[in-house]
Coordinates of C-alpha atoms and ligand atoms in Angstrom, one line a residue:
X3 CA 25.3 -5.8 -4.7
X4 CA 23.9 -9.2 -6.1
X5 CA 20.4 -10.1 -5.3
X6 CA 20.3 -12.4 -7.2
X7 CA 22.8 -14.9 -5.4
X8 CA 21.5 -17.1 -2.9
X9 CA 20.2 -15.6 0.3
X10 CA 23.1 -16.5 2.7
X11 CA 25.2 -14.7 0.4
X12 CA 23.7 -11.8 0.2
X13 CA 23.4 -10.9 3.8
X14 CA 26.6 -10.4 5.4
X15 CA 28.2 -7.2 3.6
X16 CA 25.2 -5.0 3.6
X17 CA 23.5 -3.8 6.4
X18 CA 25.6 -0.6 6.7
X19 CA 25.6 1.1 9.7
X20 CA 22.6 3.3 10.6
X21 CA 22.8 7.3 10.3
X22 CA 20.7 9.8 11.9
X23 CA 16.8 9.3 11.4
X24 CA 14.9 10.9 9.2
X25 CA 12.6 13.9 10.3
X26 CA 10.4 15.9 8.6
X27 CA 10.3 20.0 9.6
X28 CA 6.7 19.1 11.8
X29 CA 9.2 16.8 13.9
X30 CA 7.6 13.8 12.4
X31 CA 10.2 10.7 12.2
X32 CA 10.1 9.1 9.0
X33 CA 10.0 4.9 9.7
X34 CA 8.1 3.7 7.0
X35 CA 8.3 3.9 3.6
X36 CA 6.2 2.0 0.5
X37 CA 7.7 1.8 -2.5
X38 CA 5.4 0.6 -5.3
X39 CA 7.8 -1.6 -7.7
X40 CA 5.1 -1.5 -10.8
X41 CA 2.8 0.6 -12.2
X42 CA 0.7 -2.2 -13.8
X43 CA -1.8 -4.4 -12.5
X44 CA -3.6 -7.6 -13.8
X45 CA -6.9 -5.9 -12.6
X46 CA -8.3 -2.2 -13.7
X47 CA -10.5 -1.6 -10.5
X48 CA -12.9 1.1 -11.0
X49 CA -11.7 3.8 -8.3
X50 CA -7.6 3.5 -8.9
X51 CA -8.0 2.9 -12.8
X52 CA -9.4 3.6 -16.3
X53 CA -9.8 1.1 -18.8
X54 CA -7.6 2.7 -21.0
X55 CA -4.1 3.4 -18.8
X56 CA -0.9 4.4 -20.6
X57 CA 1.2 2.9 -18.1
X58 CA 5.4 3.2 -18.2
X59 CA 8.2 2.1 -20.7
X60 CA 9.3 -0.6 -18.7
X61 CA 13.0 1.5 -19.5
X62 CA 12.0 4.4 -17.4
X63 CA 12.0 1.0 -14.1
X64 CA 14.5 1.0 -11.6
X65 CA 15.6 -2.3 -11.8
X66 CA 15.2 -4.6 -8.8
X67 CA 19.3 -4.0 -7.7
X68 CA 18.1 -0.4 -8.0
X69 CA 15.2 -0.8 -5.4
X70 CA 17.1 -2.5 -3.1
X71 CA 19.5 0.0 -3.4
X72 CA 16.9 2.3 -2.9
X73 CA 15.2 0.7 -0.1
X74 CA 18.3 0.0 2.0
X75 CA 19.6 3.5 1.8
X76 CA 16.0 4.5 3.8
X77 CA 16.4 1.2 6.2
X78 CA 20.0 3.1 7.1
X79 CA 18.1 6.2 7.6
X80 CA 15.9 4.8 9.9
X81 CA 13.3 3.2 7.9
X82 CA 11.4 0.4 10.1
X83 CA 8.5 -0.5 8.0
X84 CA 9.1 -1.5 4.3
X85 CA 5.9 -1.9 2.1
X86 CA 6.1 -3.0 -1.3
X87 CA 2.9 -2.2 -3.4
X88 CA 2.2 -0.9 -7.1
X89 CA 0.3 -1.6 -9.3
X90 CA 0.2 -5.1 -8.8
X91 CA 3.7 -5.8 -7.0
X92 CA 3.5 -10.0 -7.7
X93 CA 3.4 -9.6 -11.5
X94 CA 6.6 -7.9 -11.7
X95 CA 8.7 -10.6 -13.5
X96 CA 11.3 -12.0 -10.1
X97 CA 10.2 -10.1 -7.6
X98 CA 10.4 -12.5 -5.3
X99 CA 14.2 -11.7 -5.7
X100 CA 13.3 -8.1 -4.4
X101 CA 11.8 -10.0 -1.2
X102 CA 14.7 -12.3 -1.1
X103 CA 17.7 -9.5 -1.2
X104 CA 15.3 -7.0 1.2
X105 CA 15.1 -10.3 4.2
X106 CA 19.0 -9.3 5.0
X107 CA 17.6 -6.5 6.6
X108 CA 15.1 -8.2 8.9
X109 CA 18.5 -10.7 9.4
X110 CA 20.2 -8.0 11.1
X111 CA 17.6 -6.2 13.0
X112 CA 17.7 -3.2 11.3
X113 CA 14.3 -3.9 9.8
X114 CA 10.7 -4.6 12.1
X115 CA 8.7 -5.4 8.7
X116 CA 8.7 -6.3 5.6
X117 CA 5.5 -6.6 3.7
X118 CA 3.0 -6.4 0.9
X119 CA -0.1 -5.0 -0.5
X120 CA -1.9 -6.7 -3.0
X121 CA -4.8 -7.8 -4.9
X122 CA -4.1 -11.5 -4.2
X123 CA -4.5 -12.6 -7.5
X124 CA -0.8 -14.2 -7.7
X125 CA -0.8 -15.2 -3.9
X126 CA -1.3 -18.6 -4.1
X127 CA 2.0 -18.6 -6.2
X128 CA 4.1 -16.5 -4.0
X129 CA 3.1 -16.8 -0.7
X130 CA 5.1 -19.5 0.4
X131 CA 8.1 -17.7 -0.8
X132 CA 6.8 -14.3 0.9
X133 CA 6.7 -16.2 4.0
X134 CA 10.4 -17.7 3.6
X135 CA 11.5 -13.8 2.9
X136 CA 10.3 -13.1 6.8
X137 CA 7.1 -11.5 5.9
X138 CA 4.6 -12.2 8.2
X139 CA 1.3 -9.9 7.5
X140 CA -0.1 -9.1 4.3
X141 CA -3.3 -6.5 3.0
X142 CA -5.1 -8.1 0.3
X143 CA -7.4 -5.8 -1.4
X144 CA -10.6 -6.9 -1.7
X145 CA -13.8 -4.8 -1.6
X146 CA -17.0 -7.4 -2.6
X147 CA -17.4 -11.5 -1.8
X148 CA -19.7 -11.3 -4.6
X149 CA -18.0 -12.6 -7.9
X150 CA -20.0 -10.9 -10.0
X151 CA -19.7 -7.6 -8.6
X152 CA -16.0 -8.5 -8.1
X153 CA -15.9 -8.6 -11.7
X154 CA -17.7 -5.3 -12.3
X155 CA -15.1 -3.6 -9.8
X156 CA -11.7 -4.9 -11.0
X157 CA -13.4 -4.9 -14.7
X158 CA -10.3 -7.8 -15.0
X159 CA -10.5 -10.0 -11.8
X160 CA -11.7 -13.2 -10.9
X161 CA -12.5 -13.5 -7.2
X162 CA -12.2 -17.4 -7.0
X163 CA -8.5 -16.7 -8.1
X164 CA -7.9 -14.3 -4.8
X165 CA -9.6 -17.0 -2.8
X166 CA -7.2 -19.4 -3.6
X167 CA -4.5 -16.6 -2.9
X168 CA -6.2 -16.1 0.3
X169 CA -6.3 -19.8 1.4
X170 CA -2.7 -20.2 0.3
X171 CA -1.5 -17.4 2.6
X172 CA -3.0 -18.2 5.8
X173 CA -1.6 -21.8 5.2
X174 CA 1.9 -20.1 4.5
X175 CA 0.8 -19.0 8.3
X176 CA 1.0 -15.0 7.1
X177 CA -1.4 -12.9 9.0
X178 CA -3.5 -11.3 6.8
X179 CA -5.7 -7.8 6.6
X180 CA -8.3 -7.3 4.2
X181 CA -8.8 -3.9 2.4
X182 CA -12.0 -2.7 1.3
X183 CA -12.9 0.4 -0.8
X184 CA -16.4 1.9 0.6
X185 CA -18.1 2.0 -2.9
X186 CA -21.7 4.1 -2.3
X187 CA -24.2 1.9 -4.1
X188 CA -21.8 -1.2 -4.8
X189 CA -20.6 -3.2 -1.7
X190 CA -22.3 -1.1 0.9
X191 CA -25.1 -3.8 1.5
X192 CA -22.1 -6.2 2.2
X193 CA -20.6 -5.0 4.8
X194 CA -21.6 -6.7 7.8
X195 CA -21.4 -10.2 5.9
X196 CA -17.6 -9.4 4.9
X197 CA -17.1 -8.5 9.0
X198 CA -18.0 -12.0 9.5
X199 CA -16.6 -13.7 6.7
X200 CA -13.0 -11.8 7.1
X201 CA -13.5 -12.3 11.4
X202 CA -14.6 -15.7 10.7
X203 CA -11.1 -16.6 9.0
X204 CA -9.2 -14.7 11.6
X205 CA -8.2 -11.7 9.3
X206 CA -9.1 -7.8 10.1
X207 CA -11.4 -5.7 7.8
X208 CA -10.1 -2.6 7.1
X209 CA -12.5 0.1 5.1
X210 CA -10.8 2.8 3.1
X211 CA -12.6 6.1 2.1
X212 CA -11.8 6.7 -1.8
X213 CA -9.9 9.1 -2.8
X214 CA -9.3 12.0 -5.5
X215 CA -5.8 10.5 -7.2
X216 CA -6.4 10.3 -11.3
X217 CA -8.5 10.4 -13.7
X218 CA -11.0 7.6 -13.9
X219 CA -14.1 6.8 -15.6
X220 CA -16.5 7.6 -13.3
X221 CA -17.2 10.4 -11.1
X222 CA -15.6 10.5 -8.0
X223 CA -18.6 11.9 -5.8
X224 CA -20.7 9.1 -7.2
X225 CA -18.5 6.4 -6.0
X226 CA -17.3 8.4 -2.4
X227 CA -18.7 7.1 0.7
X228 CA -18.1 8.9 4.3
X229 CA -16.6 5.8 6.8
X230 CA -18.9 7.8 9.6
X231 CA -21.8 6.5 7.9
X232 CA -20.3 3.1 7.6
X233 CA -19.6 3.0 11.0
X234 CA -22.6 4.1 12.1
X235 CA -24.5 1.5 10.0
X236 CA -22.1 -1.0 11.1
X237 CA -23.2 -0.2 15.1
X238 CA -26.3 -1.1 14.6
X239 CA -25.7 -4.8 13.4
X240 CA -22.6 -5.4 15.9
X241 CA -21.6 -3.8 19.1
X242 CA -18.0 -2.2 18.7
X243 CA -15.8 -1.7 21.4
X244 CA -12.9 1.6 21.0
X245 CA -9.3 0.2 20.7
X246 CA -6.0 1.7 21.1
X247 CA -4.5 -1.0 18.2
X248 CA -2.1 0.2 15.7
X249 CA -0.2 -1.0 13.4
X250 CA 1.9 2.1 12.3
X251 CA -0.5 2.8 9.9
X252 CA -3.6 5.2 8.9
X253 CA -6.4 2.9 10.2
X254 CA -8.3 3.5 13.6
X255 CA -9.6 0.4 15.0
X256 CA -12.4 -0.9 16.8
X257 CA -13.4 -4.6 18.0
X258 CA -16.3 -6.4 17.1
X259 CA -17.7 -8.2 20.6
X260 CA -19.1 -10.7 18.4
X261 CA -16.4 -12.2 16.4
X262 CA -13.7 -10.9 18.6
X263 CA -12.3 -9.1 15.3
X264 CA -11.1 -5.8 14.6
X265 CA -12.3 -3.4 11.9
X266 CA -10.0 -0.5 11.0
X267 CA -11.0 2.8 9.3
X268 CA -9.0 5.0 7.1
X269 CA -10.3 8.0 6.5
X270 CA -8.6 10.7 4.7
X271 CA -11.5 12.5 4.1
X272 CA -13.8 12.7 7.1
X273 CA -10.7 12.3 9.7
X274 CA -7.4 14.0 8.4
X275 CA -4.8 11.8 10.2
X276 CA -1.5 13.6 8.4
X277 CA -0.2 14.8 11.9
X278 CA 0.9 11.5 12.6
X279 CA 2.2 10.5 9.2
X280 CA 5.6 8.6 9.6
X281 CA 5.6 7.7 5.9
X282 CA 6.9 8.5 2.1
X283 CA 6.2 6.4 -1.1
X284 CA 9.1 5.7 -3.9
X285 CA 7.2 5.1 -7.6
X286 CA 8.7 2.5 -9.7
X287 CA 10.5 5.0 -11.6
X288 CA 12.2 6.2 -7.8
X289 CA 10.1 9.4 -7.4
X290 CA 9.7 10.2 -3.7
X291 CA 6.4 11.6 -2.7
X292 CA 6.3 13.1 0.5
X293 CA 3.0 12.9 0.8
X294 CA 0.5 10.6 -0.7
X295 CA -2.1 14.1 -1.8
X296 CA 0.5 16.5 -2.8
X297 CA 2.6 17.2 -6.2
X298 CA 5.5 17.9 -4.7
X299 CA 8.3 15.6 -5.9
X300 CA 12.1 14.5 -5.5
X301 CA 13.7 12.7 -8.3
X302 CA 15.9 10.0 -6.8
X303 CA 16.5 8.0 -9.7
X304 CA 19.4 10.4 -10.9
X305 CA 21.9 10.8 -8.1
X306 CA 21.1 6.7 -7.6
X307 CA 22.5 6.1 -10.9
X308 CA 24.8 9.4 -10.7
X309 CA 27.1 7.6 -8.2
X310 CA 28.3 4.1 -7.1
X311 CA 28.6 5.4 -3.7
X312 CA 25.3 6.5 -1.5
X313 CA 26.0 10.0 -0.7
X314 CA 24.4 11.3 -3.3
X315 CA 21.5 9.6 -3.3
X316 CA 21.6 10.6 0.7
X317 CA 21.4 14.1 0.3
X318 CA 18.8 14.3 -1.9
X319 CA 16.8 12.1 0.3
X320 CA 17.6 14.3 3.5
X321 CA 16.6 17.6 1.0
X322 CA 13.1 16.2 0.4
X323 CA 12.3 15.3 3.9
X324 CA 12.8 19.4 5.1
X325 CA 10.0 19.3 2.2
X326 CA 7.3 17.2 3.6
X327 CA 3.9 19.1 3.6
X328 CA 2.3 19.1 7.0
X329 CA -0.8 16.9 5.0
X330 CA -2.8 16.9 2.1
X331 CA -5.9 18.8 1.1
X332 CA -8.3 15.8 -0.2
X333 CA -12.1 17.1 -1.2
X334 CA -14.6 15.5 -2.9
X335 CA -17.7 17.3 -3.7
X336 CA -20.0 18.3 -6.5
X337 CA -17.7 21.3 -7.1
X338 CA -14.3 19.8 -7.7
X339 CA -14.7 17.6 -10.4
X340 CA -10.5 17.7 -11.0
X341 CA -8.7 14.4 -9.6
X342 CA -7.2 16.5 -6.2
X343 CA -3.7 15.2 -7.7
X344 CA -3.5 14.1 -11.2
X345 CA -1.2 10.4 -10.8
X346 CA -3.1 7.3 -10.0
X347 CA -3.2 5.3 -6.8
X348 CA -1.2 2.8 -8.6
X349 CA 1.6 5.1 -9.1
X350 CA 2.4 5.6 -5.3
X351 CA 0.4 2.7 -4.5
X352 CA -1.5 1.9 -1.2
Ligands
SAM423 N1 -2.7 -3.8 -6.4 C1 -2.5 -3.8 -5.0 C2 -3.9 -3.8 -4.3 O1 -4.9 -3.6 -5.0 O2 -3.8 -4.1 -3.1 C3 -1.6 -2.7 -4.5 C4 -1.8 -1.3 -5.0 S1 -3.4 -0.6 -4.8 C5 -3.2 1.0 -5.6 C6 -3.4 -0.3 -3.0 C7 -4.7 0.1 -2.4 O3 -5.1 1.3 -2.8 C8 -5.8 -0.9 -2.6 O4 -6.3 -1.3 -1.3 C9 -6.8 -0.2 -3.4 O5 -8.1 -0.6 -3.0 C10 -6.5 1.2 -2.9 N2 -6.9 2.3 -3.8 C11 -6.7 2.4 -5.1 N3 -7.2 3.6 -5.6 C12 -7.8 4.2 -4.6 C13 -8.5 5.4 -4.4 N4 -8.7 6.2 -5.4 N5 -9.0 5.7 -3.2 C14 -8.8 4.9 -2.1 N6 -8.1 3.7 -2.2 C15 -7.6 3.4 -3.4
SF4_424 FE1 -4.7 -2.9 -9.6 FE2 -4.7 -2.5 -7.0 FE3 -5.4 -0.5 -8.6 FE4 -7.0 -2.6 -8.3 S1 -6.4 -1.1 -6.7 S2 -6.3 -1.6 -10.3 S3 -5.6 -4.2 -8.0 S4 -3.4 -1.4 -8.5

């Protein structure tokens, strides 16, 4: 298939029809998949990254007819939710052709969402385009509103360029979530201020509890913060009212009576949610990870470019999903000082 041709084009031959769903051996469906198209990123933030990262022969890629490939073969199984992340997944060269071929599926139905994670440093460049493509929410990363700290953090970044990004996606009209990385001892005075700032643009907060994946500078327990404590701090400024909103996601959310807005919390640390996981993350190089804090593997770069035809591909996709670990065994403590997996968040990306 061409993704490169014009939109219209590239709709009408290829939404095959759907096979049986995917399900994993704890009865969990599999609807949502992220696939991280890069490993590299214009930023080297200081939990996902060292300064120093050896990152991929851009050879060892799938290519973006591969990931499409790739992408629609899971949409056919029963994928619902498509996330593309990294890395940084805007400074792959023509990715916007990625979004562009993937929209067929949100054409036809067989897709609910398509969307993006990101660091929102190229958003005011794409997201015009992302909107055109049929996405319609975003995450942008962003864990400080204070520049200087933002530059401490992403040792690369520049926080009046993810501003921009910012405005230019809510003008696009996508709905956007911010992400935040509880940092002990860096943004944890912030918190309440970026409630209202994010609330105050009509965009939820989400915090994230960081987590053991690769070696990086610093010491993990130095940088880990429990989202209890976060929660509890952020109770005393704001009263928060228990919600049942999801988004297919990890996050559980609560409302703010003040602003109106929702904060979510992931928490793979203090609040294992792996008995719900519907998901499963594709690398750049098509590894499939069944799940995000395990090692376990499946190579499905080989019977994608084995074969022409799908079936291949298919039954090695089917093979690792009677793999799929009932969770993963995060821990951070003063007695583990070894990443709990040894790849980087921006390998299987967020
Ligand atoms: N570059 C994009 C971005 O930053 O949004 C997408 C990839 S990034 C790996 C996805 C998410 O993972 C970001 O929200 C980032 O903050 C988060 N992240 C990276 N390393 C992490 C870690 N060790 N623990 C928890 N979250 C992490
Ligand atoms: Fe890049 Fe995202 Fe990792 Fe930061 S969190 S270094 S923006 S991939």
């Amino acid at each position: 298939m061409n993704i490169h041709a014009p939109k219209p084009a590239t709709l009408k031959p290829a939404t095959p029809k759907q096979a049986s769903p995917l399900i994993d051996p704890f009865g969990r469906a599999i609807t949502y998949v992220r696939v991280s198209v890069t490993d590299r990123c214009d930023f080297r933030c200081v939990y996902c990254m060292s300064e120093d990262m050896n990152f991929l022969p851009k050879g060892d890629l799938l290519t973006l007819e591969e990931l499409d490939r790739l992408c629609s073969a899971f949409v056919v199984r029963g994928t619902r939710k498509l996330r593309i992340t990294g890395g940084e997944p805007l400074v792959r060269r023509d990715i916007m052709k990625l979004f562009q071929g993937l929209s067929r599926h949100l054409d036809s139905g067989a897709l609910e969402e398509l969307t993006v994670t990101t660091n929102g440093s190229q958003l005011a460049r794409f997201a015009k385009e992302l909107a055109a493509c049929g996405v319609k929410r975003i995450n942008v990363s962003l864990d400080t509103l204070d520049e200087a700290k933002f530059r401490a953090v992403t040792r690369w970044g520049d926080l009046s360029k993810v501003m921009a990004g910012l405005d230019a996606a809510q003008a696009a009209g996508l709905d956007v979530k911010i992400n935040a990385v509880a940092l002990a001892g860096v943004n944890e005075d912030e918190f309440p201020s970026m409630v209202r700032w994010a609330h105050g643009r009509g965009m939820d907060l989400t915090f994230i509890e960081v987590m053991p994946l690769g070696d990086i500078d610093a010491a993990r327990v130095d940088q880990y913060l429990p989202l209890n404590r976060v929660q509890a701090q952020l109770a005393e400024v704001f009263s928060l009212e228990g919600s049942d909103y999801q988004t297919g996601g990890p996050a559980r959310y609560v409302r703010v009576k003040e602003t109106g807005g929702r904060i979510g919390f992931i928490t793979p640390l203090t609040h294992n949610f792996c008995e719900s996981c519907n998901r499963v993350r594709v690398t750049c190089t098509g590894t499939l990870y069944m799940c995000l804090g395990q090692e376990d593997a499946a190579d499905l770069r080989t019977p994608l470019r084995a074969s022409e035809s799908d079936d291949l591909l298919n039954a090695e996709i089917e093979r690792a999903i009677l793999r799929k670990p009932k969770g993963h065994d995060f821990i951070i403590d003063r007695t583990s000082s070894t990443p709990a997996v040894g790849r980087h968040m921006s390998v299987t990306g967020g």
